[in-house]
Short mmCIF file of C-alpha atoms and ligand atoms in Angstrom, two decimals:
data_model
loop_
_atom_site.label_atom_id
_atom_site.label_comp_id
_atom_site.label_asym_id
_atom_site.label_seq_id
_atom_site.Cartn_x
_atom_site.Cartn_y
_atom_site.Cartn_z
CA MET A 1 0.29 -0.35 -0.01
CA ILE A 2 0.69 3.34 -0.53
CA VAL A 3 -0.05 6.24 1.29
CA VAL A 4 -0.03 9.82 -0.36
CA LEU A 5 0.58 12.92 1.29
CA LYS A 6 0.13 16.12 0.28
CA GLU A 7 1.69 18.79 -0.06
CA ASN A 8 4.05 20.41 2.55
CA VAL A 9 2.92 18.39 5.31
CA GLU A 10 4.09 19.16 9.10
CA LYS A 11 6.83 17.53 9.96
CA GLU A 12 5.79 16.75 13.12
CA LYS A 13 2.05 15.19 11.91
CA GLN A 14 4.20 13.43 9.30
CA ASP A 15 6.28 11.36 11.97
CA GLN A 16 3.06 10.73 13.83
CA LEU A 17 1.50 8.77 10.97
CA VAL A 18 4.63 7.21 10.55
CA ASP A 19 4.88 5.77 14.03
CA TRP A 20 1.70 4.74 14.16
CA LEU A 21 2.02 2.92 11.02
CA LYS A 22 5.09 1.47 12.51
CA SER A 23 3.16 0.52 15.39
CA LEU A 24 0.67 -1.47 13.57
CA GLY A 25 4.26 -3.55 12.50
CA LEU A 26 4.28 -2.52 9.16
CA GLY A 27 7.84 -1.43 7.67
CA VAL A 28 7.48 2.40 6.23
CA HIS A 29 9.55 3.50 3.26
CA ILE A 30 9.47 7.73 2.92
CA SER A 31 10.35 8.82 -0.59
CA ALA A 32 10.00 12.40 -0.10
CA GLY A 33 10.01 13.69 -3.62
CA GLN A 34 10.50 17.65 -4.46
CA PHE A 35 6.34 18.02 -3.61
CA GLN A 36 5.24 15.27 -3.03
CA THR A 37 5.96 12.28 0.22
CA VAL A 38 5.19 8.91 -0.22
CA LEU A 39 4.90 6.80 2.27
CA GLY A 40 5.36 3.02 1.49
CA LEU A 41 4.04 0.25 3.52
CA ILE A 42 5.68 -2.99 3.51
CA GLY A 43 4.48 -6.50 5.39
CA ASP A 44 0.15 -7.25 5.62
CA THR A 45 -1.73 -4.23 5.68
CA SER A 46 -5.04 -6.48 5.23
CA SER A 47 -6.27 -4.90 8.22
CA LEU A 48 -4.97 -1.78 7.55
CA ASP A 49 -8.25 0.52 7.15
CA MET A 50 -7.63 2.27 4.07
CA ASP A 51 -10.44 4.77 4.36
CA LEU A 52 -9.32 5.83 7.86
CA VAL A 53 -5.61 6.53 6.43
CA GLU A 54 -7.19 8.73 3.18
CA SER A 55 -9.22 10.55 6.36
CA LEU A 56 -6.52 12.29 7.89
CA ASP A 57 -6.35 16.06 7.16
CA ILE A 58 -2.59 15.27 5.96
CA VAL A 59 -2.93 12.37 3.24
CA ASP A 60 -4.15 13.27 -0.20
CA THR A 61 -4.51 9.33 -1.71
CA VAL A 62 -4.48 5.48 -0.94
CA LYS A 63 -3.53 2.90 -3.53
CA ARG A 64 -2.64 -0.95 -2.93
CA VAL A 65 0.24 -1.99 -4.49
CA THR A 66 -0.49 -5.08 -5.78
CA GLU A 67 2.99 -5.89 -7.14
CA THR A 68 4.95 -8.71 -4.98
CA PHE A 69 8.40 -5.88 -5.47
CA LYS A 70 8.17 -3.23 -3.11
CA CYS A 71 11.20 -1.05 -2.28
CA GLY A 72 12.09 -0.81 -5.96
CA ASN A 73 8.50 -0.47 -7.41
CA ARG A 74 8.48 3.00 -8.94
CA LYS A 75 4.76 3.66 -7.29
CA PHE A 76 7.02 4.29 -3.77
CA HIS A 77 9.68 5.63 -5.11
CA PRO A 78 8.24 7.91 -8.02
CA GLU A 79 11.66 9.89 -8.79
CA ASP A 80 14.38 8.33 -10.15
CA THR A 81 17.41 7.15 -7.85
CA VAL A 82 20.53 7.89 -8.90
CA VAL A 83 23.07 5.91 -7.54
CA SER A 84 26.67 7.56 -6.60
CA VAL A 85 30.16 6.36 -7.07
CA GLY A 86 32.74 9.24 -5.79
CA ASP A 87 31.81 11.94 -8.17
CA VAL A 88 29.80 9.75 -10.68
CA LYS A 89 26.37 9.57 -10.87
CA ILE A 90 24.14 6.67 -12.38
CA GLY A 91 19.88 7.13 -13.39
CA GLY A 92 17.96 10.00 -13.43
CA GLY A 93 19.70 11.57 -16.13
CA ASN A 94 23.47 10.27 -15.33
CA PHE A 95 24.71 8.67 -17.91
CA CYS A 96 27.25 6.31 -16.55
CA MET A 97 30.03 4.66 -19.09
CA ILE A 98 31.55 1.39 -17.43
CA ALA A 99 34.84 -0.44 -19.80
CA GLY A 100 37.64 -2.24 -18.81
CA PRO A 101 38.11 -6.29 -18.80
CA CYS A 102 36.54 -9.05 -18.23
CA SER A 103 39.12 -9.86 -16.27
CA VAL A 104 42.42 -8.09 -14.55
CA GLU A 105 45.09 -10.88 -16.19
CA SER A 106 47.91 -7.65 -15.29
CA GLU A 107 48.77 -5.01 -13.25
CA GLU A 108 50.08 -4.13 -17.19
CA GLN A 109 47.41 -4.85 -18.84
CA ILE A 110 45.04 -3.24 -16.54
CA ILE A 111 46.90 -0.05 -16.17
CA SER A 112 46.65 -0.11 -20.73
CA ILE A 113 43.14 -0.57 -20.40
CA ALA A 114 42.06 1.89 -18.00
CA ARG A 115 43.89 4.92 -19.02
CA ASP A 116 43.17 4.26 -22.46
CA VAL A 117 39.28 3.96 -21.75
CA LYS A 118 39.26 6.89 -19.21
CA ALA A 119 40.51 8.66 -22.44
CA ALA A 120 37.85 7.82 -24.87
CA GLY A 121 35.72 8.86 -21.58
CA ALA A 122 34.83 5.80 -19.81
CA ASN A 123 34.17 7.02 -15.76
CA VAL A 124 34.25 3.45 -14.39
CA LEU A 125 36.33 0.75 -14.82
CA ARG A 126 35.55 -2.71 -15.02
CA GLY A 127 37.58 -5.54 -14.08
CA GLY A 128 36.41 -9.46 -12.93
CA ALA A 129 38.79 -10.50 -10.45
CA PHE A 130 36.10 -13.69 -9.15
CA LYS A 131 35.09 -15.40 -12.65
CA PRO A 132 32.41 -17.25 -12.96
CA ARG A 133 32.92 -19.44 -15.91
CA THR A 134 31.72 -22.33 -17.64
CA SER A 135 34.03 -24.96 -17.33
CA PRO A 136 36.12 -25.85 -14.41
CA TYR A 137 39.33 -25.55 -16.92
CA ASP A 138 39.13 -22.33 -17.38
CA PHE A 139 40.92 -19.10 -16.34
CA GLN A 140 39.35 -18.74 -13.21
CA GLY A 141 40.83 -14.76 -12.38
CA LEU A 142 43.48 -13.70 -10.44
CA GLY A 143 40.94 -13.50 -7.65
CA HIS A 144 42.87 -11.72 -4.60
CA ASP A 145 45.26 -10.49 -6.38
CA GLY A 146 43.06 -9.19 -8.76
CA LEU A 147 41.21 -6.77 -6.79
CA GLU A 148 44.56 -5.41 -5.96
CA ILE A 149 45.61 -4.65 -9.29
CA LEU A 150 42.17 -3.59 -10.02
CA LYS A 151 42.47 -0.60 -7.03
CA ILE A 152 46.52 -0.11 -8.33
CA ALA A 153 44.66 1.22 -11.30
CA ARG A 154 42.24 3.17 -9.45
CA GLN A 155 44.63 4.61 -8.51
CA GLU A 156 46.56 5.54 -11.62
CA THR A 157 43.51 7.05 -13.32
CA GLY A 158 41.30 7.60 -10.56
CA LEU A 159 38.23 5.70 -11.96
CA PRO A 160 36.17 4.20 -9.78
CA ILE A 161 36.04 0.09 -9.77
CA ILE A 162 33.46 -2.83 -10.13
CA SER A 163 34.42 -6.25 -9.94
CA GLU A 164 32.49 -9.73 -9.05
CA ILE A 165 31.73 -11.13 -6.18
CA MET A 166 30.51 -14.70 -6.28
CA ASN A 167 29.79 -15.76 -2.65
CA VAL A 168 29.17 -13.81 0.54
CA PHE A 169 32.28 -15.36 2.17
CA ASP A 170 34.69 -12.83 -0.46
CA LEU A 171 32.58 -9.72 1.20
CA PRO A 172 35.32 -8.54 3.39
CA LEU A 173 37.89 -8.87 0.26
CA PHE A 174 35.56 -5.96 -1.27
CA GLU A 175 35.62 -3.58 1.46
CA ASP A 176 37.37 -1.28 -0.58
CA VAL A 177 35.70 -1.97 -4.45
CA ASP A 178 33.63 0.89 -5.55
CA ILE A 179 30.64 -0.86 -6.83
CA LEU A 180 30.04 -5.01 -6.43
CA GLN A 181 28.65 -7.00 -9.86
CA VAL A 182 26.23 -9.57 -9.00
CA GLY A 183 27.07 -12.02 -12.38
CA ALA A 184 23.54 -13.88 -14.10
CA ARG A 185 24.77 -16.54 -12.53
CA ASN A 186 24.08 -15.57 -9.20
CA MET A 187 21.07 -13.20 -9.85
CA GLN A 188 19.08 -15.58 -7.57
CA ASN A 189 21.71 -16.14 -5.20
CA PHE A 190 19.77 -14.67 -1.96
CA ASP A 191 21.89 -15.18 0.72
CA LEU A 192 24.34 -13.41 -1.25
CA LEU A 193 21.72 -10.63 -2.27
CA LYS A 194 20.62 -10.62 1.62
CA GLU A 195 24.44 -10.06 2.64
CA LEU A 196 24.56 -6.99 0.23
CA GLY A 197 21.83 -5.52 1.57
CA LYS A 198 23.38 -4.97 4.92
CA THR A 199 26.17 -3.47 2.95
CA ASN A 200 25.55 0.62 1.71
CA LYS A 201 28.08 0.04 -1.56
CA PRO A 202 26.55 0.22 -5.09
CA ILE A 203 25.17 -2.91 -6.41
CA LEU A 204 25.39 -3.74 -9.90
CA LEU A 205 22.52 -7.00 -10.36
CA LYS A 206 22.87 -8.35 -13.38
CA ARG A 207 19.80 -10.13 -15.49
CA GLY A 208 19.75 -14.05 -15.04
CA LEU A 209 20.24 -15.42 -18.62
CA ALA A 210 16.22 -17.14 -18.01
CA ASN A 211 14.86 -14.95 -16.12
CA THR A 212 11.83 -12.51 -16.04
CA LEU A 213 10.96 -9.29 -15.04
CA LYS A 214 9.51 -10.02 -12.10
CA GLU A 215 11.87 -11.97 -11.20
CA PHE A 216 14.71 -9.60 -11.72
CA LEU A 217 13.42 -6.77 -9.49
CA MET A 218 12.86 -9.34 -6.90
CA SER A 219 15.64 -10.22 -6.28
CA ALA A 220 16.56 -6.36 -6.68
CA GLU A 221 14.25 -6.47 -3.50
CA TYR A 222 16.48 -8.68 -1.83
CA ILE A 223 18.73 -6.05 -1.86
CA MET A 224 16.76 -3.03 -0.94
CA ALA A 225 14.39 -4.92 1.44
CA GLN A 226 17.65 -4.98 3.49
CA GLY A 227 18.07 -1.86 3.53
CA ASN A 228 20.74 -1.04 0.75
CA GLU A 229 18.80 0.87 -1.54
CA ASN A 230 22.05 1.47 -4.27
CA VAL A 231 20.71 -1.22 -6.69
CA ILE A 232 21.75 -0.63 -10.39
CA LEU A 233 19.41 -3.30 -12.58
CA CYS A 234 21.84 -4.65 -15.51
CA GLU A 235 20.18 -6.17 -18.75
CA ARG A 236 22.80 -8.55 -19.96
CA GLY A 237 20.87 -10.77 -22.44
CA ILE A 238 19.10 -13.98 -21.89
CA ARG A 239 19.00 -17.03 -23.79
CA THR A 240 16.26 -17.51 -26.46
CA TYR A 241 16.40 -19.34 -29.97
CA SER A 242 19.23 -16.80 -31.30
CA ASP A 243 22.16 -19.60 -32.45
CA TYR A 244 24.09 -17.54 -34.27
CA LEU A 245 24.41 -14.32 -31.40
CA ARG A 246 25.77 -15.26 -27.58
CA ASN A 247 22.47 -14.23 -25.80
CA THR A 248 19.71 -12.36 -27.11
CA LEU A 249 19.67 -8.66 -26.07
CA ASP A 250 15.58 -8.14 -24.63
CA LEU A 251 16.28 -3.72 -25.20
CA SER A 252 12.22 -3.29 -24.18
CA ALA A 253 13.13 -4.60 -20.93
CA VAL A 254 14.78 -0.97 -20.62
CA PRO A 255 11.48 1.60 -20.98
CA MET A 256 9.28 -1.27 -18.94
CA LEU A 257 11.69 -1.45 -15.86
CA HIS A 258 12.36 2.04 -15.97
CA GLU A 259 8.03 2.06 -16.10
CA LEU A 260 7.73 -0.35 -13.51
CA SER A 261 10.90 0.59 -11.12
CA HIS A 262 12.63 3.98 -10.27
CA LEU A 263 15.93 2.47 -10.24
CA PRO A 264 18.24 2.99 -12.93
CA VAL A 265 18.86 1.40 -15.81
CA ILE A 266 21.93 0.10 -17.70
CA VAL A 267 22.99 -2.25 -20.59
CA ASP A 268 25.95 -4.35 -20.83
CA PRO A 269 26.11 -5.62 -25.45
CA SER A 270 28.91 -7.59 -24.64
CA HIS A 271 27.63 -10.01 -22.94
CA ALA A 272 24.10 -9.66 -24.67
CA THR A 273 25.96 -10.15 -28.48
CA GLY A 274 29.52 -12.15 -27.45
CA ILE A 275 30.83 -10.14 -31.19
CA ALA A 276 32.52 -7.29 -30.97
CA ARG A 277 31.31 -6.31 -33.77
CA MET A 278 27.28 -6.74 -32.72
CA VAL A 279 28.29 -4.26 -29.42
CA PRO A 280 28.92 -0.72 -31.15
CA PRO A 281 24.96 -0.97 -32.51
CA MET A 282 23.61 -2.94 -29.77
CA ALA A 283 24.83 -0.08 -27.56
CA LYS A 284 24.05 2.36 -29.84
CA ALA A 285 20.36 0.95 -29.83
CA ALA A 286 20.37 0.43 -25.64
CA THR A 287 21.36 4.44 -25.66
CA ALA A 288 18.67 5.32 -27.62
CA CYS A 289 15.98 3.80 -25.76
CA GLY A 290 16.78 5.31 -23.03
CA ALA A 291 19.61 3.24 -20.83
CA ASP A 292 21.00 4.67 -18.02
CA GLY A 293 24.59 3.47 -18.94
CA LEU A 294 26.70 0.98 -20.95
CA ILE A 295 28.87 -2.00 -19.36
CA ILE A 296 31.33 -3.03 -22.24
CA GLU A 297 34.43 -5.49 -21.99
CA VAL A 298 37.21 -3.47 -23.66
CA HIS A 299 40.75 -4.93 -24.41
CA ASN A 300 44.59 -4.26 -25.48
CA ASP A 301 44.79 -7.22 -27.11
CA PRO A 302 41.39 -8.88 -27.88
CA PRO A 303 43.34 -12.19 -29.44
CA HIS A 304 45.22 -13.21 -26.57
CA ALA A 305 42.27 -12.27 -23.80
CA LEU A 306 42.05 -15.11 -20.78
CA CYS A 307 38.96 -14.23 -21.07
CA ASP A 308 35.64 -13.08 -23.62
CA GLY A 309 37.86 -11.69 -26.15
CA ALA A 310 35.54 -12.42 -28.54
CA GLN A 311 32.96 -9.71 -27.50
CA SER A 312 36.01 -6.97 -26.62
CA LEU A 313 36.85 -3.89 -27.91
CA ARG A 314 40.17 -2.13 -28.79
CA PRO A 315 40.11 0.54 -26.58
CA GLU A 316 40.42 2.78 -30.31
CA ASP A 317 37.17 1.34 -31.00
CA TYR A 318 35.72 1.90 -28.31
CA ALA A 319 36.68 5.49 -28.28
CA LYS A 320 34.62 5.91 -31.60
CA LEU A 321 31.58 4.11 -30.41
CA VAL A 322 31.57 7.09 -27.41
CA THR A 323 31.78 9.79 -29.50
CA LYS A 324 28.40 7.91 -31.30
CA ILE A 325 27.16 7.07 -27.86
CA ASN A 326 27.53 10.58 -26.64
CA ALA A 327 25.91 11.88 -30.09
CA ILE A 328 22.75 9.70 -29.43
CA ARG A 329 22.25 11.04 -25.77
CA GLU A 330 22.10 14.50 -27.66
CA ALA A 331 19.55 13.27 -30.47
CA ILE A 332 17.46 11.86 -27.42
CA LYS A 333 17.81 14.70 -24.71
C1 PEP B 401 30.64 -10.53 -16.28
O1 PEP B 401 30.65 -9.16 -16.59
O2 PEP B 401 32.73 -10.57 -16.92
C2 PEP B 401 30.08 -11.63 -16.26
C3 PEP B 401 30.80 -12.91 -16.03
O3 PEP B 401 28.83 -11.09 -16.66
P1 PEP B 401 27.85 -12.22 -16.67
O4 PEP B 401 26.82 -12.10 -15.70
O5 PEP B 401 26.59 -11.01 -17.25
O6 PEP B 401 27.39 -12.93 -17.91
MN1 MN B 402 33.03 -11.64 -20.06
#
């Protein structure tokens, strides 16, 4: 249920109402917009007298929210959420360009790529240290050392860093990582999501390979219900009948997620297509349909990359793409 308050309600009266609702055993999520405050009620509201609440002089309207996701629901929080990472902002009109290799391979590699993508206009550096590989015989990432090297690249360039966390036990290792990525394969690792919800770290949550938008939003809910509202949704392609591409990029998810939720939505055209030459057209399409950012794999030597070389752009091609992305953003303003 949501309770929309009238404009310019006295703080004391609002607090009284919130305290009363809490005394009934309900959670109250307060979204203070520029003009209106919305109280999102979480819990069993079936015995709450809607007419009574609506009759209060500070209340404008009361509506039932039928969707199972509450914290992430746009009805609970009508304005776009903006996630901040240092000076970088994501969402609410702020476009974020995340770029870097699939995996951190060495200090030289990541620093060289970090400098190149920064010069091209990227504002966050990606680099996997713990890799969820399909085969146990493939490169599994440099682990803890990879994170340390990534931090050196941050120091060298000033770019905030993002890396994938695969399990709860690694959380202490990620204390100094700016954005924690939950990969597609872990979208429903509920124990991990709950623990991440207890931190205040920005979390980039990727859509699972075969998950619906409702399931995706429910996974975001697992994080938010614990108190962490810094969630960024990422569409990275889903499994369909497409045979020549790694996945199918579900771009219609972008406007639909924006309609359903206030959370920022970014797109990963690299994992969606699996082919470097498919990345620029899909990145441009994602920008045109309203994505709040792009996460793109860039490697200085794609044929020799230890992971995902086939879908990695060379730095010079990334730079050309950023110019086009900026032109599209200008055009759709
Ligand atoms: C990645 O970003 O390198 C990755 C493994 O992504 P996904 O979880 O989307 O497959
Ligand atoms: Mn990858």
